[in-house]
Coordinates of N, CA, C and O and ligand atoms in Angstrom, one line a residue:
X98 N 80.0 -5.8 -48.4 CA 80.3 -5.9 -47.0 C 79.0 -5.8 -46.1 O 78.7 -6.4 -45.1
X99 N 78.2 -4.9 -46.9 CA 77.1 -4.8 -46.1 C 76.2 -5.8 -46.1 O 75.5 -6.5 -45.3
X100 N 76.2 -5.8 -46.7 CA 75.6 -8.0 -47.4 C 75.7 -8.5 -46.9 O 74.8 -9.4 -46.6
X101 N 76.9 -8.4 -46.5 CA 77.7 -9.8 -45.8 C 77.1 -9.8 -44.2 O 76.8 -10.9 -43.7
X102 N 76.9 -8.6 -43.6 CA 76.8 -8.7 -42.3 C 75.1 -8.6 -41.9 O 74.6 -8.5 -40.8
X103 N 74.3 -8.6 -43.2 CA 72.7 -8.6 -43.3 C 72.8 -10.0 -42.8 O 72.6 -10.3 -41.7
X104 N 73.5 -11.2 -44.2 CA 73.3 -12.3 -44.2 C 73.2 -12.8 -42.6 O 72.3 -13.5 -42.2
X105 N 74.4 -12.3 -41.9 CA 75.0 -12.8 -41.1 C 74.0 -12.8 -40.1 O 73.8 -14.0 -39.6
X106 N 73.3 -11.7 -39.5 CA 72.3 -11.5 -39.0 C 71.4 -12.4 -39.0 O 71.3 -13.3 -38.1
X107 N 70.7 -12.3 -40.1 CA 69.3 -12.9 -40.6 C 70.0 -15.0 -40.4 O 69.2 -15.9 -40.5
X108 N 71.1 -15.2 -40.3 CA 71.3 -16.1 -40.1 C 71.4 -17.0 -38.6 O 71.4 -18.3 -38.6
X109 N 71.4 -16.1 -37.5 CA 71.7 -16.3 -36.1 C 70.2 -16.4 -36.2 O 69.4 -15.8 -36.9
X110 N 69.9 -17.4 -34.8 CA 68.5 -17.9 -34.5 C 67.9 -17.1 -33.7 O 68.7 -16.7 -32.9
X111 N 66.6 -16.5 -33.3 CA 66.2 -15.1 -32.8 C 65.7 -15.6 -31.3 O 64.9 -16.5 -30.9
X112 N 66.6 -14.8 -30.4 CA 66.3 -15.3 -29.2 C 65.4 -14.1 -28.4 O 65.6 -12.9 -28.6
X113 N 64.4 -14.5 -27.5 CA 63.4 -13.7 -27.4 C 64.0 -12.6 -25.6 O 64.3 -13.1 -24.6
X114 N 63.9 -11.4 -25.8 CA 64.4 -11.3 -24.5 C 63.7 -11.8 -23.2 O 62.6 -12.2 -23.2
X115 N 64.7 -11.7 -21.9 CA 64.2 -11.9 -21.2 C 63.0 -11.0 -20.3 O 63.0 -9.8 -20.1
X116 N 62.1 -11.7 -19.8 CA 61.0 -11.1 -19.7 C 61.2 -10.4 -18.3 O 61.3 -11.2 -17.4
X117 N 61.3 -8.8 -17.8 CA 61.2 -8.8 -16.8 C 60.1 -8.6 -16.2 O 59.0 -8.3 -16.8
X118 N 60.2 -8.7 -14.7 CA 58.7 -8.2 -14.1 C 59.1 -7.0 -12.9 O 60.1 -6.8 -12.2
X119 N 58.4 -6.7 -13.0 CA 58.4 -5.4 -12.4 C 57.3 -5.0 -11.4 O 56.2 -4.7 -11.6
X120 N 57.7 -5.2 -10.4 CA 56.3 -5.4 -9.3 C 56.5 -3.6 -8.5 O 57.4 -2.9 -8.1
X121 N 54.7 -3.4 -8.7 CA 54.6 -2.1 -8.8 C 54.7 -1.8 -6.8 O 54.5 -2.7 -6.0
X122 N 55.1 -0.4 -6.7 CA 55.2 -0.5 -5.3 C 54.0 0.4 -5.1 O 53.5 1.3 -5.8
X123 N 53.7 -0.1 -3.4 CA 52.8 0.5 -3.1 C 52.1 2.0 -2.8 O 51.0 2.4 -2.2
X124 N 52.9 2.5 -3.4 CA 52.2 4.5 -4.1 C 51.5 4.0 -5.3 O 50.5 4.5 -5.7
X125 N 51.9 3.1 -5.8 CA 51.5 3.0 -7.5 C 49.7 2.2 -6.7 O 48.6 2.5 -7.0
X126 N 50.3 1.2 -5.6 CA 49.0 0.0 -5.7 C 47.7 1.1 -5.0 O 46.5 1.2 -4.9
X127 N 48.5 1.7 -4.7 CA 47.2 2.7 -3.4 C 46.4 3.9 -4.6 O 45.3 4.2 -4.6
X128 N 47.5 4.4 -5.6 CA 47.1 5.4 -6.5 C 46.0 4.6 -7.6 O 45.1 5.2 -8.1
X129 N 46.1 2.9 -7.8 CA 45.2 2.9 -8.6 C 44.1 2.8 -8.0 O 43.0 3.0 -8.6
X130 N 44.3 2.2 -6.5 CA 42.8 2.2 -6.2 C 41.7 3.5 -6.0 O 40.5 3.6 -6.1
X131 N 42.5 4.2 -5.7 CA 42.3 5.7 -5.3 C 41.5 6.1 -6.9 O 40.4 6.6 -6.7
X132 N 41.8 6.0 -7.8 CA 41.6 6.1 -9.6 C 40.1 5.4 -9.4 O 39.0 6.1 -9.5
X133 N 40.2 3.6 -8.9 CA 38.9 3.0 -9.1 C 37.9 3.5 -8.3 O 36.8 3.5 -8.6
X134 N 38.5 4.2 -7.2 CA 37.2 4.6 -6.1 C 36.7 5.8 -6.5 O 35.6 6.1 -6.1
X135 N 37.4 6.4 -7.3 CA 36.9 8.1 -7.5 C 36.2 7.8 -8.7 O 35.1 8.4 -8.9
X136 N 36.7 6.7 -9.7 CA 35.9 6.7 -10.7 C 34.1 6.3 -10.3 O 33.0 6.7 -10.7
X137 N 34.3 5.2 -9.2 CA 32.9 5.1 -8.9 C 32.2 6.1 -8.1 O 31.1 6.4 -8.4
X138 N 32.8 6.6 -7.4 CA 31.8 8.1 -6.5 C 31.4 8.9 -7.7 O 30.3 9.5 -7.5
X139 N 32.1 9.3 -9.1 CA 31.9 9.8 -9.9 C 30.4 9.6 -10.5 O 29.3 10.3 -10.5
X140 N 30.9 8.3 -11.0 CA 29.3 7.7 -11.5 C 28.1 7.7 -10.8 O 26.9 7.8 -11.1
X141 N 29.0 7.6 -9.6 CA 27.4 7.3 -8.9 C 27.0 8.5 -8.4 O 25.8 8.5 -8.1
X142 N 27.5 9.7 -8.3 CA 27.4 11.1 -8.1 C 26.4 11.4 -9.6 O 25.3 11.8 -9.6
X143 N 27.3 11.1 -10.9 CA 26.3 11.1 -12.1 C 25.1 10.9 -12.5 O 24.5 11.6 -13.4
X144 N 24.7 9.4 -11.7 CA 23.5 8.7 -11.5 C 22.6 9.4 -10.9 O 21.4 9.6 -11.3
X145 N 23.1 9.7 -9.8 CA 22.0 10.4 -8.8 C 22.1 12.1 -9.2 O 21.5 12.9 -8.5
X146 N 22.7 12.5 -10.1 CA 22.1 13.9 -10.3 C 20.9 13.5 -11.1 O 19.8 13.5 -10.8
X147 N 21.4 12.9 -12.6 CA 20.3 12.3 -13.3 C 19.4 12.2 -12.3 O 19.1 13.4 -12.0
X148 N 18.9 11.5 -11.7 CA 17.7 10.9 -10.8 C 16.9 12.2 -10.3 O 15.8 12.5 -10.5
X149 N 18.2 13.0 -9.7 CA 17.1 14.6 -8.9 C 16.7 15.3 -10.1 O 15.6 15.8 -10.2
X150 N 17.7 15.3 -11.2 CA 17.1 16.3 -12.6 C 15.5 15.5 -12.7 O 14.4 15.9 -12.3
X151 N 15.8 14.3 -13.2 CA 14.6 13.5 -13.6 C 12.6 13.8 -12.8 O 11.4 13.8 -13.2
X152 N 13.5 13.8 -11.2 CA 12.5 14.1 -10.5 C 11.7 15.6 -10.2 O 10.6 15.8 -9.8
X153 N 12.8 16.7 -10.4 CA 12.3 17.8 -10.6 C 11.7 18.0 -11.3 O 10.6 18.4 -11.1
X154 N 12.2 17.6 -12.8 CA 11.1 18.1 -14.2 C 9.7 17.4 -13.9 O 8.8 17.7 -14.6
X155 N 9.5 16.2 -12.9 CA 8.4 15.3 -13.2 C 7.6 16.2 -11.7 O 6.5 15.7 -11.5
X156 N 7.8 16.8 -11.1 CA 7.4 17.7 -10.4 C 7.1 19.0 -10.6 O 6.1 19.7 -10.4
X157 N 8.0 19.3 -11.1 CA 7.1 20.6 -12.6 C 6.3 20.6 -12.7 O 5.4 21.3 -12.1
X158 N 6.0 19.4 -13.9 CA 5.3 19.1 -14.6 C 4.2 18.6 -13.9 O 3.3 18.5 -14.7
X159 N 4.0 18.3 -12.6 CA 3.0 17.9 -11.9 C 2.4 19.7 -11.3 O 1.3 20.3 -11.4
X160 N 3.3 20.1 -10.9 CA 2.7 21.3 -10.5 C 2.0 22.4 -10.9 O 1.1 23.0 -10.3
X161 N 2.7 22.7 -12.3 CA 2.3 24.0 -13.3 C 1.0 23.0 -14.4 O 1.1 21.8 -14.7
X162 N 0.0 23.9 -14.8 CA -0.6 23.4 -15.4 C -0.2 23.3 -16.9 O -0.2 24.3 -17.6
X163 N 0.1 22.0 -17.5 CA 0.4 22.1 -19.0 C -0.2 22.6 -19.9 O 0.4 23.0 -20.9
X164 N -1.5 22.7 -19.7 CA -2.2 23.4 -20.8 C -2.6 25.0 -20.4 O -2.5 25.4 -19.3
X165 N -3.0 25.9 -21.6 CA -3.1 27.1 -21.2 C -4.6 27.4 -20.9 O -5.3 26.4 -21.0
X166 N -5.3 28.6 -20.6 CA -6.5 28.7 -20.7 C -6.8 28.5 -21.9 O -5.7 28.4 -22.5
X167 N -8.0 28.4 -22.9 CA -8.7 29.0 -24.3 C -8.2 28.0 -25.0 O -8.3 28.1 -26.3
X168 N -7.3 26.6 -24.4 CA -6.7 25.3 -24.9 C -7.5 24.0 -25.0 O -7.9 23.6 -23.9
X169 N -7.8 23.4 -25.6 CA -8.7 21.9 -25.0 C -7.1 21.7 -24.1 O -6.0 22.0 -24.4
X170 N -8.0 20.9 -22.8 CA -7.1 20.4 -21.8 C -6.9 21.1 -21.1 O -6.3 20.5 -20.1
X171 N -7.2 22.5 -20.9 CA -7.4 23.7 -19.9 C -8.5 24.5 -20.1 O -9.1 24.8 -21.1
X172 N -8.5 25.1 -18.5 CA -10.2 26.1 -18.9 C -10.4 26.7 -19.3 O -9.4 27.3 -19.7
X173 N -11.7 27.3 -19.6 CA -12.0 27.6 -20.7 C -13.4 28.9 -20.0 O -14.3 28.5 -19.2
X174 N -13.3 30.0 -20.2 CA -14.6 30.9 -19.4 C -15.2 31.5 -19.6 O -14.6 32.5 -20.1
X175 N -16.4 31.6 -19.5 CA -17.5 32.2 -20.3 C -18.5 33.1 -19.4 O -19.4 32.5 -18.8
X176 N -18.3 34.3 -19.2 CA -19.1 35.2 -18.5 C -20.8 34.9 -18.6 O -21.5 34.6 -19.5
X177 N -21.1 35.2 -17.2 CA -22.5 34.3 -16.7 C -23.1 35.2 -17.5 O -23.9 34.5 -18.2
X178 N -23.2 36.3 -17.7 CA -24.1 37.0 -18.9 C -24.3 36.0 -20.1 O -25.4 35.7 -20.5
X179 N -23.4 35.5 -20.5 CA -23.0 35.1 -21.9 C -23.8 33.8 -22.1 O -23.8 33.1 -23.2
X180 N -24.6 33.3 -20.6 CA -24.7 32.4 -20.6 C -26.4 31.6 -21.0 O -27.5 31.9 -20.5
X181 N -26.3 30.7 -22.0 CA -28.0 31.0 -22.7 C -28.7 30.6 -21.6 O -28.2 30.0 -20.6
X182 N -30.5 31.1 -21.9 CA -31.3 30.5 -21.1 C -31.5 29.4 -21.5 O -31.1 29.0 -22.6
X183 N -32.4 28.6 -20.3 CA -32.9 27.5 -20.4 C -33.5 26.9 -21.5 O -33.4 25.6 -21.5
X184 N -34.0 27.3 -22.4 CA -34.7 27.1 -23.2 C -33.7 26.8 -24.8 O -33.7 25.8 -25.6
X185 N -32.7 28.3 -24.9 CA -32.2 28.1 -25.8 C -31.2 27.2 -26.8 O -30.7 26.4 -26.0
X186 N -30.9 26.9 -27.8 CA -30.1 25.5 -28.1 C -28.8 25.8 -27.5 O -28.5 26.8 -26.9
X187 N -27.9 24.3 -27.7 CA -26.8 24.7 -27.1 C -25.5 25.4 -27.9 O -25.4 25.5 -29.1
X188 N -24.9 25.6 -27.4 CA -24.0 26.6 -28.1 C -22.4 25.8 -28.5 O -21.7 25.6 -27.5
X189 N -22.0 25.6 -29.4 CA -20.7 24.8 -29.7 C -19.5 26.2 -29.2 O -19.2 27.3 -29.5
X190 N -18.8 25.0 -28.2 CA -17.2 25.8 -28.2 C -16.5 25.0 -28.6 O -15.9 24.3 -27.8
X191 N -16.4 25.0 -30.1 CA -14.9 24.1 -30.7 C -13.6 23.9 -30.6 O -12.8 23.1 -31.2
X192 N -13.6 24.9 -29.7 CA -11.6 25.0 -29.5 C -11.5 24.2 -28.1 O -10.6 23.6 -27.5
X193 N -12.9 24.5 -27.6 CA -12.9 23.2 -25.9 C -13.3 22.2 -26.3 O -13.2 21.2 -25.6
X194 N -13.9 22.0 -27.5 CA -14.7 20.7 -28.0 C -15.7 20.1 -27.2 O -15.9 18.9 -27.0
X195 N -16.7 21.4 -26.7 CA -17.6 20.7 -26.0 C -19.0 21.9 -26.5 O -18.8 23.0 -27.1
X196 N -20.2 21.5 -26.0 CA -21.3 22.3 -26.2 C -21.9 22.6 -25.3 O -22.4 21.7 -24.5
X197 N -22.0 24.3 -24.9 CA -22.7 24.5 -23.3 C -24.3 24.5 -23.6 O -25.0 25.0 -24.5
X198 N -24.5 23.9 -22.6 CA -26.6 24.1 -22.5 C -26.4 24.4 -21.0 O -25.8 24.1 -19.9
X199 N -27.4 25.0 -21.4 CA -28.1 25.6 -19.8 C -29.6 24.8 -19.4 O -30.6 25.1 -20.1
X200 N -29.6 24.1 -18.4 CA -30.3 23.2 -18.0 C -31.5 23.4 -16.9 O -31.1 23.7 -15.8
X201 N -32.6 23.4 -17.1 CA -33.8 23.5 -15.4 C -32.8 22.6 -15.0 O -31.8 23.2 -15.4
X202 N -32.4 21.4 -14.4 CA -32.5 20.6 -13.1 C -30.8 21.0 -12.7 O -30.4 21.5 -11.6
X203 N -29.8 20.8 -13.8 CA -28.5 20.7 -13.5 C -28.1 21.9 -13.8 O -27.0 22.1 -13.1
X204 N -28.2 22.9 -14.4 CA -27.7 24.9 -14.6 C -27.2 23.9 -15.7 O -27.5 22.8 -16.2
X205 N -26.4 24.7 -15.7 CA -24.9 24.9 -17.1 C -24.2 23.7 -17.0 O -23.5 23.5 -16.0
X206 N -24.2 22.8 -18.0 CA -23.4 22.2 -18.4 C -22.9 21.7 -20.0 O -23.5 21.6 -21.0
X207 N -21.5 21.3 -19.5 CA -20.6 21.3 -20.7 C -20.1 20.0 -21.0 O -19.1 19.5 -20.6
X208 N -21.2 19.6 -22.1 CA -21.0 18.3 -22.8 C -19.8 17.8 -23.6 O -19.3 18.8 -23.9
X209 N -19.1 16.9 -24.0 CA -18.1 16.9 -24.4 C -18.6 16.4 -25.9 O -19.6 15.6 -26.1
X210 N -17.8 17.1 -26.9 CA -18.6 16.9 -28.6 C -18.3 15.5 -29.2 O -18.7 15.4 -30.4
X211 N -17.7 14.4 -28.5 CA -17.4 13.2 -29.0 C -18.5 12.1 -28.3 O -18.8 12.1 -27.1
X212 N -19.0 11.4 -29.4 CA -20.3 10.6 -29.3 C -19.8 9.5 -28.0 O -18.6 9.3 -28.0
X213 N -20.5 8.8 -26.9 CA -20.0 7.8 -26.2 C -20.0 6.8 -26.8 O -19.3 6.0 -26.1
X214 N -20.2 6.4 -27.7 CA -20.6 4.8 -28.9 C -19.0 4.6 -29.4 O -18.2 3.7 -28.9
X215 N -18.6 5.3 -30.4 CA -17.2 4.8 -30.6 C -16.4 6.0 -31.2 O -15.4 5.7 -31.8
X216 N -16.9 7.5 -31.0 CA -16.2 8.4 -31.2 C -16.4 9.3 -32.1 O -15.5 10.1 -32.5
X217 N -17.5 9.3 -32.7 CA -18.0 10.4 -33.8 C -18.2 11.5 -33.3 O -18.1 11.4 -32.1
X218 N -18.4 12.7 -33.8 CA -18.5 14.1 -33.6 C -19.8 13.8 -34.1 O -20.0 13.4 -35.2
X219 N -20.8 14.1 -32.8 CA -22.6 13.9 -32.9 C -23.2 15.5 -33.1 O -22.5 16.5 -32.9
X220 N -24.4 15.7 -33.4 CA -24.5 17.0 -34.0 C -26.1 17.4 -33.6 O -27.0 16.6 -33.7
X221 N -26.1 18.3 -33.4 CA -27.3 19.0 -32.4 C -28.2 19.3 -33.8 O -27.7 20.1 -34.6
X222 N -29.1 18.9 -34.0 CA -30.4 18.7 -34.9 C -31.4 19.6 -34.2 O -31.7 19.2 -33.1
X223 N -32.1 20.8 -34.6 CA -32.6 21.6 -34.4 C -34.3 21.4 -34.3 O -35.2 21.6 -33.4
X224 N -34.4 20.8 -35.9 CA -35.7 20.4 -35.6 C -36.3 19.0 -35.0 O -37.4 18.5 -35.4
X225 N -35.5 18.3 -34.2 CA -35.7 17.3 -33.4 C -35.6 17.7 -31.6 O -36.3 17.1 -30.7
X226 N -34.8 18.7 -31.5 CA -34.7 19.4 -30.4 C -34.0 19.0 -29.9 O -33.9 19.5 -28.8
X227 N -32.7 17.7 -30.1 CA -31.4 17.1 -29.0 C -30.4 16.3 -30.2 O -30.5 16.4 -31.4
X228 N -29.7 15.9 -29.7 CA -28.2 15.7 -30.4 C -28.4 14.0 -30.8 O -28.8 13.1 -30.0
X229 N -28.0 13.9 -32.3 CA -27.8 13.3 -33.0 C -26.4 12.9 -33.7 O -25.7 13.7 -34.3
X230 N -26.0 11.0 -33.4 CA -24.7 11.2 -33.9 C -25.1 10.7 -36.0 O -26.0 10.3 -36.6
X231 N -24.1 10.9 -36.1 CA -24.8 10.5 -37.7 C -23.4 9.2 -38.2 O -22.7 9.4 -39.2
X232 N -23.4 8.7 -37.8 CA -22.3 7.3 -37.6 C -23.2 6.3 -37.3 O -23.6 5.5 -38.2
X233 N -23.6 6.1 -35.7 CA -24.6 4.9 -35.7 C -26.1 5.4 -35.3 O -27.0 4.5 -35.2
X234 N -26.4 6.4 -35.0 CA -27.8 6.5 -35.1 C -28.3 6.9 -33.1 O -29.4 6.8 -32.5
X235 N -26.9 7.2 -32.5 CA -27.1 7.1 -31.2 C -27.8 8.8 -31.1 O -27.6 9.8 -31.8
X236 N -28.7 8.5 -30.1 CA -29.5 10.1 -29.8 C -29.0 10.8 -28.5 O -28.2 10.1 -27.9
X237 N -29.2 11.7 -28.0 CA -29.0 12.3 -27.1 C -30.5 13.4 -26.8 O -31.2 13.9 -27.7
X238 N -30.5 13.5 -25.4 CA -31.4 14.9 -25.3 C -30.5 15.9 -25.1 O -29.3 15.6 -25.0
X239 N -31.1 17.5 -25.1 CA -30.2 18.6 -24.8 C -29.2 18.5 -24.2 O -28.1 18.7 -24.5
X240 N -29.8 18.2 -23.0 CA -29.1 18.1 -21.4 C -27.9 16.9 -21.6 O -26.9 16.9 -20.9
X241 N -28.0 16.2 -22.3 CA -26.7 15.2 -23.0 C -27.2 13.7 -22.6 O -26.5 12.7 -22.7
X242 N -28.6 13.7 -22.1 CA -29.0 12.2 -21.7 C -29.1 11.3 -22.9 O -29.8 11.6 -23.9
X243 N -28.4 10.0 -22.8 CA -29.0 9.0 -23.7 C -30.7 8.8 -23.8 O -31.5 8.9 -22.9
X244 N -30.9 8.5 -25.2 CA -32.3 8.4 -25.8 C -32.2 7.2 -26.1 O -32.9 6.6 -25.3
X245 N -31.8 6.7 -26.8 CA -31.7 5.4 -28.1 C -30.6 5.0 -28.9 O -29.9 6.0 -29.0
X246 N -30.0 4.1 -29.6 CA -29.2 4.1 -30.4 C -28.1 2.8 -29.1 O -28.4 2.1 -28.2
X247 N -27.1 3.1 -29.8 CA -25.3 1.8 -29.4 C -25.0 2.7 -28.4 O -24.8 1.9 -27.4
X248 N -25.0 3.7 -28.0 CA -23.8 4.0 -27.2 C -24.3 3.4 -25.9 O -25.5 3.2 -25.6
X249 N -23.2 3.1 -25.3 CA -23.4 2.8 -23.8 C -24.2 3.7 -22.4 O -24.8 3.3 -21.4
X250 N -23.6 5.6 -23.1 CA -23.7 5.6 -21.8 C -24.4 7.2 -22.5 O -24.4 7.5 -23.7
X251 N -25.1 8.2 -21.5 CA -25.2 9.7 -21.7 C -23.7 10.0 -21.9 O -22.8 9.3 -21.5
X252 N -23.6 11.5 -22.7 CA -22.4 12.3 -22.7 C -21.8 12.8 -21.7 O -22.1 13.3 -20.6
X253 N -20.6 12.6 -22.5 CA -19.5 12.9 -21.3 C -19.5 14.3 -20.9 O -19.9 15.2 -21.7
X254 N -19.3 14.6 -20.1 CA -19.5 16.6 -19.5 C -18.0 17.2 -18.7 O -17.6 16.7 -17.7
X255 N -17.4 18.4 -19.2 CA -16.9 18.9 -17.8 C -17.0 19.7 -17.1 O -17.3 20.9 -17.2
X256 N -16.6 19.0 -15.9 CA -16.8 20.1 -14.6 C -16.5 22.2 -14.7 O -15.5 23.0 -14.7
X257 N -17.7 22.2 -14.6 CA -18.5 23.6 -14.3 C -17.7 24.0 -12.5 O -17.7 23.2 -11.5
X258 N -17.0 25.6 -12.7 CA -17.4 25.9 -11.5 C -17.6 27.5 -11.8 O -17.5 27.9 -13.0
X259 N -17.8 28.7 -10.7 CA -17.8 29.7 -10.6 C -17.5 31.0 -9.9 O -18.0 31.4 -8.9
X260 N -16.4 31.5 -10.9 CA -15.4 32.4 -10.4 C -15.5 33.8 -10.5 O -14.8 34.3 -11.4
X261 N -16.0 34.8 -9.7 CA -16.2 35.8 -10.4 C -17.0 36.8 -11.5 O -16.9 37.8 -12.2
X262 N -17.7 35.9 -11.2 CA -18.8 36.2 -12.1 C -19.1 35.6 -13.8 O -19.9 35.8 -14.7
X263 N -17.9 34.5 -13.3 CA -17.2 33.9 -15.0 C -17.9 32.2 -14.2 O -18.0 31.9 -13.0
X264 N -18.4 31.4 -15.6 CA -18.4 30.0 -15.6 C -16.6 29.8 -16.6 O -16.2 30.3 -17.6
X265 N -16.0 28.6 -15.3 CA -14.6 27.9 -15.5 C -15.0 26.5 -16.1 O -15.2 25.7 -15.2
X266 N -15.0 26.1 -17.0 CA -15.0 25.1 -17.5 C -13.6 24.1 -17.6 O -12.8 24.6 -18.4
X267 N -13.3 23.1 -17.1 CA -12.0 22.1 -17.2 C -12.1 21.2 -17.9 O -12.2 20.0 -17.8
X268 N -12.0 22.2 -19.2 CA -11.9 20.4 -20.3 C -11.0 20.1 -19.9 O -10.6 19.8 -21.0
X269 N -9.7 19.8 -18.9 CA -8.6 18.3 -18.6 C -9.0 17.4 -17.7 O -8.3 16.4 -17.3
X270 N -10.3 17.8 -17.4 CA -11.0 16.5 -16.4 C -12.3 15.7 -17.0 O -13.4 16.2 -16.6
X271 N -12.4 14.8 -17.6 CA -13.9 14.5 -18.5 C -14.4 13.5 -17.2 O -13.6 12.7 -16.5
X272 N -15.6 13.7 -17.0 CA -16.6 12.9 -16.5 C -17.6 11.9 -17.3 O -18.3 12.2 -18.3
X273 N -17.5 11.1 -16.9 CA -18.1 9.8 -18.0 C -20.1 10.0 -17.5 O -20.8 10.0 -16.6
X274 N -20.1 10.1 -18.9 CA -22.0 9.4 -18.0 C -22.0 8.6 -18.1 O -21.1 7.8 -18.4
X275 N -23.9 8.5 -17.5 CA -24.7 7.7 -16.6 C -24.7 6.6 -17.6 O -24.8 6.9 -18.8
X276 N -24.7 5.4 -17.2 CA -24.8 4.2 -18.2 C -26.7 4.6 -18.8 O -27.6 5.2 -18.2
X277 N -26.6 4.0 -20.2 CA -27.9 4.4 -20.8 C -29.1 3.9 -19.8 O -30.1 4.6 -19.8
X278 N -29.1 2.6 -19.0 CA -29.8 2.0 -18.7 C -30.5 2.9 -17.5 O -31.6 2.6 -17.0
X279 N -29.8 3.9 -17.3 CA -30.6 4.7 -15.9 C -30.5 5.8 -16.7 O -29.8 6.7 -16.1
X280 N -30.9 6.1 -17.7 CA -31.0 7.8 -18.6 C -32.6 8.0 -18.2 O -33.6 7.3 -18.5
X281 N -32.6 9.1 -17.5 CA -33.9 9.8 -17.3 C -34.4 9.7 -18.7 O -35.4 9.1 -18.7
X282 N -34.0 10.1 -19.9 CA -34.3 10.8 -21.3 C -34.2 9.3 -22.2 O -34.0 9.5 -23.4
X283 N -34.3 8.0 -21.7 CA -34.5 7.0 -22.6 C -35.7 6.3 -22.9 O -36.7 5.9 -22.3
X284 N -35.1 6.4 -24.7 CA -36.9 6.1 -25.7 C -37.6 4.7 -24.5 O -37.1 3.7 -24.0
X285 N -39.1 5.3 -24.3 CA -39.8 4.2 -24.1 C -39.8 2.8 -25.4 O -39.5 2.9 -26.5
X286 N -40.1 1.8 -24.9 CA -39.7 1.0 -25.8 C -41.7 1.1 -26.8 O -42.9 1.3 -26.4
X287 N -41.1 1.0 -27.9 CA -42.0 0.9 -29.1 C -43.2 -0.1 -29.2 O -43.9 -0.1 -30.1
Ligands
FES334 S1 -20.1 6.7 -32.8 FE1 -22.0 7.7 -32.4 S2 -23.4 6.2 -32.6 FE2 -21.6 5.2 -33.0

């Protein structure tokens, strides 16, 4: 019986219903727009917090100093006592990566320990009396003036000031030297 009325079924041709439509009324047409508008005030409320977050941290970061004292990239201070005479060699601070000498014309200054030529760590030769890089053969005098050799320019130095009775050195500001061609301290030619 039950067979019978499967057959019977699967035997009539499948007619598709009719399609209604259903036109939405105006609470519905007003509520979706109300959906689309809030979704954009959202976003764009989103956007622009991003934007103020973005711009505070980049103002931070401009304001507070990134680096600490006793850091390369922040200063660095050395009590004026501490500070050699004129005569004496210069003294390596390796955690600032620079060498202080004390100078007749310029006082105190703080050379930076990377060669101007192409970046070697140049090295203060005792029995020559001024800095030697041992890569290409570039010289320096005490005071950091080019002598001889590739590099372009005297060493690089940073700004010296005085606080308290303390020298502040800023290794995060390098000053470039003097091109070689105007080095007080350059070999006469041979
Ligand atoms: S890197 Fe010092 S002379 Fe070339």
């Amino acid at each position: 019986m039950a067979d019978n009325q499967a057959e019977a079924v699967a035997s009539q041709p499948f007619v598709a219903p009719p399609m209604v439509y259903v036109e939405e009324t105006p609470e519905q047409k007003a509520r979706k727009q109300m959906n689309r508008r809030e979704f954009l005030t959202y976003a764009w409320g989103a956007a622009l917090g991003v934007l103020v977050l973005e711009t505070g941290a980049a103002m931070f970061g401009f304001m507070y100093p990134r680096f600490k004292a006793g850091e390369f990239g922040g200063n660095f201070f050395v009590p004026l006592s501490a500070l050699p005479s004129t005569d004496a060699p210069p003294q390596a601070e390796t955690a600032g990566k620079f060498w202080l000498v004390n100078t007749v014309d310029d006082g105190p200054k703080a050379l930076y320990m990377v060669c101007t030529h192409l970046g070697c760590l140049y090295k203060w030769e005792p029995s020559n009396n001024r800095f030697e890089c041992p890569c290409h053969g570039s010289k320096f005098s005490r005071e950091g003036f080019y002598i001889e050799g590739p590099a372009p320019r005297s060493l690089d130095t940073f700004p010296i000031t005085e606080e308290a009775g303390q020298l502040v050195i800023n290794t995060g500001k390098k000053i470039l030297g003097e091109p070689a061609t105007v080095s007080p301290a350059v070999a006469a030619p041979a």
